[in-house]
JSON list of C-alpha atoms in Angstrom, two decimals:
[
{"chain": "A", "resi": 8, "resn": "MET", "atom": "CA", "xyz": [27.82, 22.73, -32.77]},
{"chain": "A", "resi": 9, "resn": "SER", "atom": "CA", "xyz": [29.74, 25.19, -31.40]},
{"chain": "A", "resi": 10, "resn": "LEU", "atom": "CA", "xyz": [33.59, 23.95, -30.43]},
{"chain": "A", "resi": 11, "resn": "GLY", "atom": "CA", "xyz": [32.91, 25.23, -27.10]},
{"chain": "A", "resi": 12, "resn": "GLN", "atom": "CA", "xyz": [31.64, 23.85, -24.39]},
{"chain": "A", "resi": 13, "resn": "PRO", "atom": "CA", "xyz": [27.96, 22.81, -24.82]},
{"chain": "A", "resi": 14, "resn": "THR", "atom": "CA", "xyz": [25.10, 24.52, -22.82]},
{"chain": "A", "resi": 15, "resn": "VAL", "atom": "CA", "xyz": [22.44, 23.61, -20.68]},
{"chain": "A", "resi": 16, "resn": "PRO", "atom": "CA", "xyz": [19.05, 24.51, -23.18]},
{"chain": "A", "resi": 17, "resn": "GLU", "atom": "CA", "xyz": [16.60, 26.78, -22.55]},
{"chain": "A", "resi": 18, "resn": "ILE", "atom": "CA", "xyz": [13.32, 25.25, -21.98]},
{"chain": "A", "resi": 19, "resn": "ASP", "atom": "CA", "xyz": [10.59, 26.60, -24.97]},
{"chain": "A", "resi": 20, "resn": "GLY", "atom": "CA", "xyz": [6.68, 26.13, -23.64]},
{"chain": "A", "resi": 21, "resn": "ASP", "atom": "CA", "xyz": [5.64, 23.02, -23.19]},
{"chain": "A", "resi": 22, "resn": "ILE", "atom": "CA", "xyz": [8.47, 21.06, -24.50]},
{"chain": "A", "resi": 23, "resn": "THR", "atom": "CA", "xyz": [8.05, 17.53, -24.19]},
{"chain": "A", "resi": 24, "resn": "VAL", "atom": "CA", "xyz": [10.58, 15.32, -21.84]},
{"chain": "A", "resi": 25, "resn": "GLU", "atom": "CA", "xyz": [11.69, 12.95, -25.04]},
{"chain": "A", "resi": 26, "resn": "ASP", "atom": "CA", "xyz": [12.08, 16.01, -27.34]},
{"chain": "A", "resi": 27, "resn": "MET", "atom": "CA", "xyz": [14.61, 17.73, -24.22]},
{"chain": "A", "resi": 28, "resn": "ILE", "atom": "CA", "xyz": [16.40, 14.51, -23.54]},
{"chain": "A", "resi": 29, "resn": "ASP", "atom": "CA", "xyz": [16.87, 14.16, -27.75]},
{"chain": "A", "resi": 30, "resn": "GLU", "atom": "CA", "xyz": [18.06, 18.27, -27.56]},
{"chain": "A", "resi": 31, "resn": "LEU", "atom": "CA", "xyz": [20.58, 17.31, -24.91]},
{"chain": "A", "resi": 32, "resn": "ARG", "atom": "CA", "xyz": [22.30, 14.24, -26.61]},
{"chain": "A", "resi": 33, "resn": "ASP", "atom": "CA", "xyz": [22.85, 16.56, -29.34]},
{"chain": "A", "resi": 34, "resn": "ARG", "atom": "CA", "xyz": [24.29, 18.76, -27.21]},
{"chain": "A", "resi": 35, "resn": "THR", "atom": "CA", "xyz": [26.32, 15.93, -26.11]},
{"chain": "A", "resi": 36, "resn": "PHE", "atom": "CA", "xyz": [24.78, 15.37, -22.62]},
{"chain": "A", "resi": 37, "resn": "VAL", "atom": "CA", "xyz": [23.60, 12.57, -20.80]},
{"chain": "A", "resi": 38, "resn": "PRO", "atom": "CA", "xyz": [20.15, 13.29, -19.35]},
{"chain": "A", "resi": 39, "resn": "VAL", "atom": "CA", "xyz": [19.07, 12.07, -16.53]},
{"chain": "A", "resi": 40, "resn": "LEU", "atom": "CA", "xyz": [15.48, 11.10, -15.87]},
{"chain": "A", "resi": 41, "resn": "GLY", "atom": "CA", "xyz": [14.62, 12.98, -11.97]},
{"chain": "A", "resi": 42, "resn": "ASP", "atom": "CA", "xyz": [11.19, 12.56, -9.79]},
{"chain": "A", "resi": 43, "resn": "GLY", "atom": "CA", "xyz": [7.92, 14.30, -11.37]},
{"chain": "A", "resi": 44, "resn": "VAL", "atom": "CA", "xyz": [6.31, 16.46, -9.45]},
{"chain": "A", "resi": 45, "resn": "PHE", "atom": "CA", "xyz": [3.20, 18.54, -9.90]},
{"chain": "A", "resi": 46, "resn": "HIS", "atom": "CA", "xyz": [2.88, 21.80, -11.83]},
{"chain": "A", "resi": 47, "resn": "GLN", "atom": "CA", "xyz": [-0.53, 24.20, -11.64]},
{"chain": "A", "resi": 48, "resn": "THR", "atom": "CA", "xyz": [0.79, 25.05, -15.60]},
{"chain": "A", "resi": 49, "resn": "ARG", "atom": "CA", "xyz": [3.19, 22.24, -17.55]},
{"chain": "A", "resi": 50, "resn": "PRO", "atom": "CA", "xyz": [1.18, 19.79, -19.06]},
{"chain": "A", "resi": 51, "resn": "GLU", "atom": "CA", "xyz": [2.19, 16.18, -17.67]},
{"chain": "A", "resi": 52, "resn": "GLY", "atom": "CA", "xyz": [4.57, 14.85, -19.70]},
{"chain": "A", "resi": 53, "resn": "SER", "atom": "CA", "xyz": [6.10, 18.35, -19.99]},
{"chain": "A", "resi": 54, "resn": "VAL", "atom": "CA", "xyz": [9.75, 19.42, -18.61]},
{"chain": "A", "resi": 55, "resn": "VAL", "atom": "CA", "xyz": [9.11, 22.06, -15.29]},
{"chain": "A", "resi": 56, "resn": "SER", "atom": "CA", "xyz": [13.30, 21.87, -14.96]},
{"chain": "A", "resi": 57, "resn": "LEU", "atom": "CA", "xyz": [16.76, 21.29, -15.41]},
{"chain": "A", "resi": 58, "resn": "SER", "atom": "CA", "xyz": [19.53, 20.53, -13.36]},
{"chain": "A", "resi": 59, "resn": "PRO", "atom": "CA", "xyz": [22.04, 22.17, -13.90]},
{"chain": "A", "resi": 60, "resn": "ALA", "atom": "CA", "xyz": [19.48, 24.96, -14.88]},
{"chain": "A", "resi": 61, "resn": "SER", "atom": "CA", "xyz": [19.13, 26.62, -18.17]},
{"chain": "A", "resi": 62, "resn": "GLY", "atom": "CA", "xyz": [21.92, 28.30, -19.58]},
{"chain": "A", "resi": 63, "resn": "THR", "atom": "CA", "xyz": [24.62, 26.65, -17.53]},
{"chain": "A", "resi": 64, "resn": "THR", "atom": "CA", "xyz": [27.91, 25.51, -19.69]},
{"chain": "A", "resi": 65, "resn": "LEU", "atom": "CA", "xyz": [29.36, 22.02, -18.91]},
{"chain": "A", "resi": 66, "resn": "ASN", "atom": "CA", "xyz": [31.93, 19.83, -20.35]},
{"chain": "A", "resi": 67, "resn": "VAL", "atom": "CA", "xyz": [31.30, 17.35, -22.73]},
{"chain": "A", "resi": 68, "resn": "GLY", "atom": "CA", "xyz": [29.24, 13.94, -21.15]},
{"chain": "A", "resi": 69, "resn": "SER", "atom": "CA", "xyz": [28.17, 16.19, -18.23]},
{"chain": "A", "resi": 70, "resn": "THR", "atom": "CA", "xyz": [25.20, 14.95, -16.87]},
{"chain": "A", "resi": 71, "resn": "VAL", "atom": "CA", "xyz": [21.95, 16.97, -16.92]},
{"chain": "A", "resi": 72, "resn": "THR", "atom": "CA", "xyz": [18.48, 16.00, -14.79]},
{"chain": "A", "resi": 73, "resn": "VAL", "atom": "CA", "xyz": [14.98, 16.71, -16.11]},
{"chain": "A", "resi": 74, "resn": "THR", "atom": "CA", "xyz": [12.29, 16.81, -13.98]},
{"chain": "A", "resi": 75, "resn": "PRO", "atom": "CA", "xyz": [8.99, 16.27, -15.40]},
{"chain": "A", "resi": 76, "resn": "SER", "atom": "CA", "xyz": [5.59, 17.48, -15.06]},
{"chain": "A", "resi": 77, "resn": "ARG", "atom": "CA", "xyz": [3.06, 15.24, -13.45]},
{"chain": "A", "resi": 78, "resn": "GLY", "atom": "CA", "xyz": [0.69, 17.97, -14.46]},
{"chain": "A", "resi": 79, "resn": "GLU", "atom": "CA", "xyz": [-1.75, 20.07, -12.05]},
{"chain": "A", "resi": 80, "resn": "PRO", "atom": "CA", "xyz": [-2.51, 17.85, -8.84]},
{"chain": "A", "resi": 81, "resn": "ILE", "atom": "CA", "xyz": [-5.74, 16.45, -7.44]},
{"chain": "A", "resi": 82, "resn": "ILE", "atom": "CA", "xyz": [-6.81, 16.93, -3.97]},
{"chain": "A", "resi": 83, "resn": "VAL", "atom": "CA", "xyz": [-7.84, 13.36, -2.44]},
{"chain": "A", "resi": 84, "resn": "PRO", "atom": "CA", "xyz": [-11.30, 14.37, -1.51]},
{"chain": "A", "resi": 85, "resn": "ASN", "atom": "CA", "xyz": [-12.51, 13.83, 2.01]},
{"chain": "A", "resi": 86, "resn": "VAL", "atom": "CA", "xyz": [-14.07, 10.45, 1.91]},
{"chain": "A", "resi": 87, "resn": "ARG", "atom": "CA", "xyz": [-13.59, 9.89, 5.74]},
{"chain": "A", "resi": 88, "resn": "GLY", "atom": "CA", "xyz": [-16.38, 7.40, 7.32]},
{"chain": "A", "resi": 89, "resn": "MET", "atom": "CA", "xyz": [-18.67, 7.32, 3.34]},
{"chain": "A", "resi": 90, "resn": "SER", "atom": "CA", "xyz": [-19.60, 4.10, 2.91]},
{"chain": "A", "resi": 91, "resn": "VAL", "atom": "CA", "xyz": [-17.09, 2.36, 0.28]},
{"chain": "A", "resi": 92, "resn": "ASP", "atom": "CA", "xyz": [-19.33, 2.73, -2.28]},
{"chain": "A", "resi": 93, "resn": "ASP", "atom": "CA", "xyz": [-20.06, 6.57, -1.81]},
{"chain": "A", "resi": 94, "resn": "ALA", "atom": "CA", "xyz": [-16.29, 7.00, -1.35]},
{"chain": "A", "resi": 95, "resn": "ARG", "atom": "CA", "xyz": [-15.44, 5.06, -4.89]},
{"chain": "A", "resi": 96, "resn": "ALA", "atom": "CA", "xyz": [-17.96, 7.36, -6.35]},
{"chain": "A", "resi": 97, "resn": "VAL", "atom": "CA", "xyz": [-16.21, 10.50, -4.74]},
{"chain": "A", "resi": 98, "resn": "LEU", "atom": "CA", "xyz": [-12.75, 9.32, -5.97]},
{"chain": "A", "resi": 99, "resn": "ALA", "atom": "CA", "xyz": [-13.70, 8.43, -9.17]},
{"chain": "A", "resi": 100, "resn": "ASP", "atom": "CA", "xyz": [-15.69, 12.14, -9.79]},
{"chain": "A", "resi": 101, "resn": "ALA", "atom": "CA", "xyz": [-12.59, 13.63, -8.75]},
{"chain": "A", "resi": 102, "resn": "GLY", "atom": "CA", "xyz": [-10.35, 11.82, -11.73]},
{"chain": "A", "resi": 103, "resn": "LEU", "atom": "CA", "xyz": [-8.93, 8.92, -9.20]},
{"chain": "A", "resi": 104, "resn": "ASN", "atom": "CA", "xyz": [-9.16, 5.27, -9.33]},
{"chain": "A", "resi": 105, "resn": "VAL", "atom": "CA", "xyz": [-9.67, 3.13, -6.35]},
{"chain": "A", "resi": 106, "resn": "GLY", "atom": "CA", "xyz": [-6.99, 0.37, -6.09]},
{"chain": "A", "resi": 107, "resn": "THR", "atom": "CA", "xyz": [-6.91, -2.07, -3.13]},
{"chain": "A", "resi": 108, "resn": "ILE", "atom": "CA", "xyz": [-9.59, -2.23, -0.05]},
{"chain": "A", "resi": 109, "resn": "THR", "atom": "CA", "xyz": [-7.59, -3.03, 3.23]},
{"chain": "A", "resi": 110, "resn": "GLU", "atom": "CA", "xyz": [-8.92, -2.21, 6.91]},
{"chain": "A", "resi": 111, "resn": "GLU", "atom": "CA", "xyz": [-7.39, -0.94, 10.07]},
{"chain": "A", "resi": 112, "resn": "PHE", "atom": "CA", "xyz": [-9.40, -0.65, 13.30]},
{"chain": "A", "resi": 113, "resn": "ASP", "atom": "CA", "xyz": [-10.17, 3.40, 14.21]},
{"chain": "A", "resi": 114, "resn": "GLY", "atom": "CA", "xyz": [-12.39, 4.23, 16.73]},
{"chain": "A", "resi": 115, "resn": "GLY", "atom": "CA", "xyz": [-14.21, 6.89, 15.30]},
{"chain": "A", "resi": 116, "resn": "ILE", "atom": "CA", "xyz": [-15.59, 5.38, 12.55]},
{"chain": "A", "resi": 117, "resn": "ASP", "atom": "CA", "xyz": [-17.94, 2.02, 11.97]},
{"chain": "A", "resi": 118, "resn": "ASP", "atom": "CA", "xyz": [-17.09, -1.40, 10.92]},
{"chain": "A", "resi": 119, "resn": "GLY", "atom": "CA", "xyz": [-17.19, -1.04, 7.23]},
{"chain": "A", "resi": 120, "resn": "ASP", "atom": "CA", "xyz": [-16.79, 2.76, 6.74]},
{"chain": "A", "resi": 121, "resn": "VAL", "atom": "CA", "xyz": [-13.93, 4.68, 5.31]},
{"chain": "A", "resi": 122, "resn": "ALA", "atom": "CA", "xyz": [-11.03, 5.26, 7.54]},
{"chain": "A", "resi": 123, "resn": "GLU", "atom": "CA", "xyz": [-8.28, 6.98, 5.37]},
{"chain": "A", "resi": 124, "resn": "THR", "atom": "CA", "xyz": [-7.34, 6.85, 1.82]},
{"chain": "A", "resi": 125, "resn": "GLN", "atom": "CA", "xyz": [-3.66, 6.56, 0.83]},
{"chain": "A", "resi": 126, "resn": "PRO", "atom": "CA", "xyz": [-2.42, 8.76, -0.89]},
{"chain": "A", "resi": 127, "resn": "ALA", "atom": "CA", "xyz": [-3.61, 10.57, 2.19]},
{"chain": "A", "resi": 128, "resn": "ILE", "atom": "CA", "xyz": [-6.75, 12.70, 2.73]},
{"chain": "A", "resi": 129, "resn": "GLY", "atom": "CA", "xyz": [-6.10, 16.65, 1.36]},
{"chain": "A", "resi": 130, "resn": "SER", "atom": "CA", "xyz": [-2.72, 14.90, -0.21]},
{"chain": "A", "resi": 131, "resn": "GLU", "atom": "CA", "xyz": [-1.87, 15.58, -3.85]},
{"chain": "A", "resi": 132, "resn": "ALA", "atom": "CA", "xyz": [-2.49, 13.22, -6.53]},
{"chain": "A", "resi": 133, "resn": "ALA", "atom": "CA", "xyz": [-1.79, 12.74, -10.08]},
{"chain": "A", "resi": 134, "resn": "GLN", "atom": "CA", "xyz": [-4.73, 12.56, -12.47]},
{"chain": "A", "resi": 135, "resn": "GLY", "atom": "CA", "xyz": [-5.94, 8.41, -12.55]},
{"chain": "A", "resi": 136, "resn": "GLU", "atom": "CA", "xyz": [-3.15, 7.91, -10.03]},
{"chain": "A", "resi": 137, "resn": "THR", "atom": "CA", "xyz": [-5.17, 5.07, -7.90]},
{"chain": "A", "resi": 138, "resn": "VAL", "atom": "CA", "xyz": [-5.83, 5.25, -4.50]},
{"chain": "A", "resi": 139, "resn": "THR", "atom": "CA", "xyz": [-6.42, 2.74, -1.37]},
{"chain": "A", "resi": 140, "resn": "ILE", "atom": "CA", "xyz": [-9.14, 3.13, 0.83]},
{"chain": "A", "resi": 141, "resn": "VAL", "atom": "CA", "xyz": [-9.31, 1.43, 4.23]},
{"chain": "A", "resi": 142, "resn": "VAL", "atom": "CA", "xyz": [-12.00, 0.51, 6.46]},
{"chain": "A", "resi": 143, "resn": "SER", "atom": "CA", "xyz": [-12.67, 1.03, 10.03]},
{"chain": "A", "resi": 144, "resn": "ASN", "atom": "CA", "xyz": [-13.06, -2.80, 11.12]},
{"chain": "A", "resi": 145, "resn": "ALA", "atom": "CA", "xyz": [-14.11, -1.30, 14.63]},
{"chain": "A", "resi": 146, "resn": "ILE", "atom": "CA", "xyz": [-17.01, -2.37, 16.46]},
{"chain": "A", "resi": 147, "resn": "ARG", "atom": "CA", "xyz": [-19.78, -0.91, 17.73]},
{"chain": "A", "resi": 148, "resn": "VAL", "atom": "CA", "xyz": [-20.06, -2.61, 21.77]},
{"chain": "A", "resi": 149, "resn": "PRO", "atom": "CA", "xyz": [-24.49, -2.63, 22.25]},
{"chain": "A", "resi": 150, "resn": "SER", "atom": "CA", "xyz": [-26.09, -2.45, 25.51]},
{"chain": "A", "resi": 151, "resn": "VAL", "atom": "CA", "xyz": [-26.89, -6.20, 27.33]},
{"chain": "A", "resi": 152, "resn": "LEU", "atom": "CA", "xyz": [-27.56, -4.46, 30.67]},
{"chain": "A", "resi": 153, "resn": "GLY", "atom": "CA", "xyz": [-30.39, -6.12, 32.50]},
{"chain": "A", "resi": 154, "resn": "ARG", "atom": "CA", "xyz": [-29.70, -9.33, 30.44]},
{"chain": "A", "resi": 155, "resn": "ASN", "atom": "CA", "xyz": [-28.93, -12.44, 31.20]},
{"chain": "A", "resi": 156, "resn": "VAL", "atom": "CA", "xyz": [-24.89, -13.81, 31.08]},
{"chain": "A", "resi": 157, "resn": "GLY", "atom": "CA", "xyz": [-25.84, -16.56, 29.16]},
{"chain": "A", "resi": 158, "resn": "SER", "atom": "CA", "xyz": [-27.78, -14.31, 26.02]},
{"chain": "A", "resi": 159, "resn": "ALA", "atom": "CA", "xyz": [-25.23, -11.83, 26.65]},
{"chain": "A", "resi": 160, "resn": "ARG", "atom": "CA", "xyz": [-22.55, -13.44, 26.25]},
{"chain": "A", "resi": 161, "resn": "THR", "atom": "CA", "xyz": [-24.14, -15.03, 22.75]},
{"chain": "A", "resi": 162, "resn": "GLU", "atom": "CA", "xyz": [-24.51, -11.86, 20.94]},
{"chain": "A", "resi": 163, "resn": "LEU", "atom": "CA", "xyz": [-20.90, -10.63, 22.43]},
{"chain": "A", "resi": 164, "resn": "SER", "atom": "CA", "xyz": [-19.13, -13.79, 21.40]},
{"chain": "A", "resi": 165, "resn": "ASP", "atom": "CA", "xyz": [-20.98, -13.56, 18.10]},
{"chain": "A", "resi": 166, "resn": "LEU", "atom": "CA", "xyz": [-19.56, -9.96, 17.37]},
{"chain": "A", "resi": 167, "resn": "GLY", "atom": "CA", "xyz": [-16.20, -11.13, 18.16]},
{"chain": "A", "resi": 168, "resn": "PHE", "atom": "CA", "xyz": [-15.54, -10.07, 21.22]},
{"chain": "A", "resi": 169, "resn": "ASN", "atom": "CA", "xyz": [-14.63, -12.20, 24.12]},
{"chain": "A", "resi": 170, "resn": "VAL", "atom": "CA", "xyz": [-16.40, -12.00, 27.31]},
{"chain": "A", "resi": 171, "resn": "ASP", "atom": "CA", "xyz": [-15.41, -12.37, 30.59]},
{"chain": "A", "resi": 172, "resn": "VAL", "atom": "CA", "xyz": [-18.22, -12.23, 33.53]},
{"chain": "A", "resi": 173, "resn": "ARG", "atom": "CA", "xyz": [-17.60, -11.85, 37.17]},
{"chain": "A", "resi": 174, "resn": "GLN", "atom": "CA", "xyz": [-19.70, -13.10, 39.50]},
{"chain": "A", "resi": 175, "resn": "LEU", "atom": "CA", "xyz": [-20.20, -14.62, 42.93]},
{"chain": "A", "resi": 176, "resn": "VAL", "atom": "CA", "xyz": [-21.78, -17.92, 41.20]},
{"chain": "A", "resi": 177, "resn": "SER", "atom": "CA", "xyz": [-21.20, -19.01, 38.06]},
{"chain": "A", "resi": 178, "resn": "SER", "atom": "CA", "xyz": [-24.50, -19.46, 36.55]},
{"chain": "A", "resi": 179, "resn": "ASP", "atom": "CA", "xyz": [-25.43, -18.18, 32.70]},
{"chain": "A", "resi": 180, "resn": "SER", "atom": "CA", "xyz": [-29.24, -16.91, 34.73]},
{"chain": "A", "resi": 181, "resn": "SER", "atom": "CA", "xyz": [-27.33, -14.07, 36.30]},
{"chain": "A", "resi": 182, "resn": "ILE", "atom": "CA", "xyz": [-28.50, -10.32, 35.64]},
{"chain": "A", "resi": 183, "resn": "VAL", "atom": "CA", "xyz": [-25.77, -7.87, 33.31]},
{"chain": "A", "resi": 184, "resn": "ILE", "atom": "CA", "xyz": [-25.56, -4.85, 35.72]},
{"chain": "A", "resi": 185, "resn": "GLY", "atom": "CA", "xyz": [-22.34, -3.38, 34.41]},
{"chain": "A", "resi": 186, "resn": "GLN", "atom": "CA", "xyz": [-19.93, -3.45, 31.63]},
{"chain": "A", "resi": 187, "resn": "ASN", "atom": "CA", "xyz": [-16.89, -2.14, 30.02]},
{"chain": "A", "resi": 188, "resn": "PRO", "atom": "CA", "xyz": [-16.45, -0.99, 28.29]},
{"chain": "A", "resi": 189, "resn": "SER", "atom": "CA", "xyz": [-19.47, 0.73, 27.71]},
{"chain": "A", "resi": 190, "resn": "ALA", "atom": "CA", "xyz": [-22.85, 0.26, 25.15]},
{"chain": "A", "resi": 191, "resn": "GLY", "atom": "CA", "xyz": [-21.64, 2.19, 22.14]},
{"chain": "A", "resi": 192, "resn": "SER", "atom": "CA", "xyz": [-18.22, 2.49, 22.71]},
{"chain": "A", "resi": 193, "resn": "ARG", "atom": "CA", "xyz": [-16.33, 0.81, 19.41]},
{"chain": "A", "resi": 194, "resn": "GLN", "atom": "CA", "xyz": [-13.64, -1.90, 19.84]},
{"chain": "A", "resi": 195, "resn": "ARG", "atom": "CA", "xyz": [-11.01, -3.91, 18.12]},
{"chain": "A", "resi": 196, "resn": "PRO", "atom": "CA", "xyz": [-12.18, -7.15, 17.23]},
{"chain": "A", "resi": 197, "resn": "GLY", "atom": "CA", "xyz": [-10.83, -10.08, 19.21]},
{"chain": "A", "resi": 198, "resn": "GLY", "atom": "CA", "xyz": [-11.54, -7.17, 22.30]},
{"chain": "A", "resi": 199, "resn": "THR", "atom": "CA", "xyz": [-12.44, -8.25, 25.85]},
{"chain": "A", "resi": 200, "resn": "ILE", "atom": "CA", "xyz": [-15.67, -6.61, 27.17]},
{"chain": "A", "resi": 201, "resn": "THR", "atom": "CA", "xyz": [-16.08, -7.52, 31.06]},
{"chain": "A", "resi": 202, "resn": "LEU", "atom": "CA", "xyz": [-19.44, -7.72, 32.79]},
{"chain": "A", "resi": 203, "resn": "THR", "atom": "CA", "xyz": [-20.92, -8.05, 36.07]},
{"chain": "A", "resi": 204, "resn": "ALA", "atom": "CA", "xyz": [-23.33, -9.82, 37.29]},
{"chain": "A", "resi": 205, "resn": "LEU", "atom": "CA", "xyz": [-25.90, -10.67, 40.07]},
{"chain": "A", "resi": 206, "resn": "PRO", "atom": "CA", "xyz": [-26.20, -12.80, 41.80]}
]
């Protein structure tokens, strides 16, 4: 060991984080583990970079940050619009694990199908990383035009909607001539469907 100030070591090949930490300590440095980064060529658990950089002369006891590799990233596949089972299979094929399944409203996706993932679709993830699947809870509004109010109200209520009926005479036998939002649209659970009925 030189009596002069120590220098930050070179990163030799695919040296592991553990071996680099040992080498830094041998040179009287205090190693600190930084956040891992994805790397196309350095395997998971090897060293990507040091800060300060290799070759830098420092005082004894100086801190050197070691940035580990998280390996080559996996791009989270596009599973939007798939059933949960299909999405789970696609994610597994990509090398990812499925964790929690949550739900939120997405007006573009049917109830029970995948709206998004966390990490997001198209983002980088590590091999074996756990992905949360977010499914849509949007409900597609059925057409109740031409039905009597009682039948229409029952169907819409059973789907989880609130029903507001506009009619001249309060009667379950009145015929529905209009509905808003329109049939086929996707709405939030608990949303209100307004029916117009005659007489």
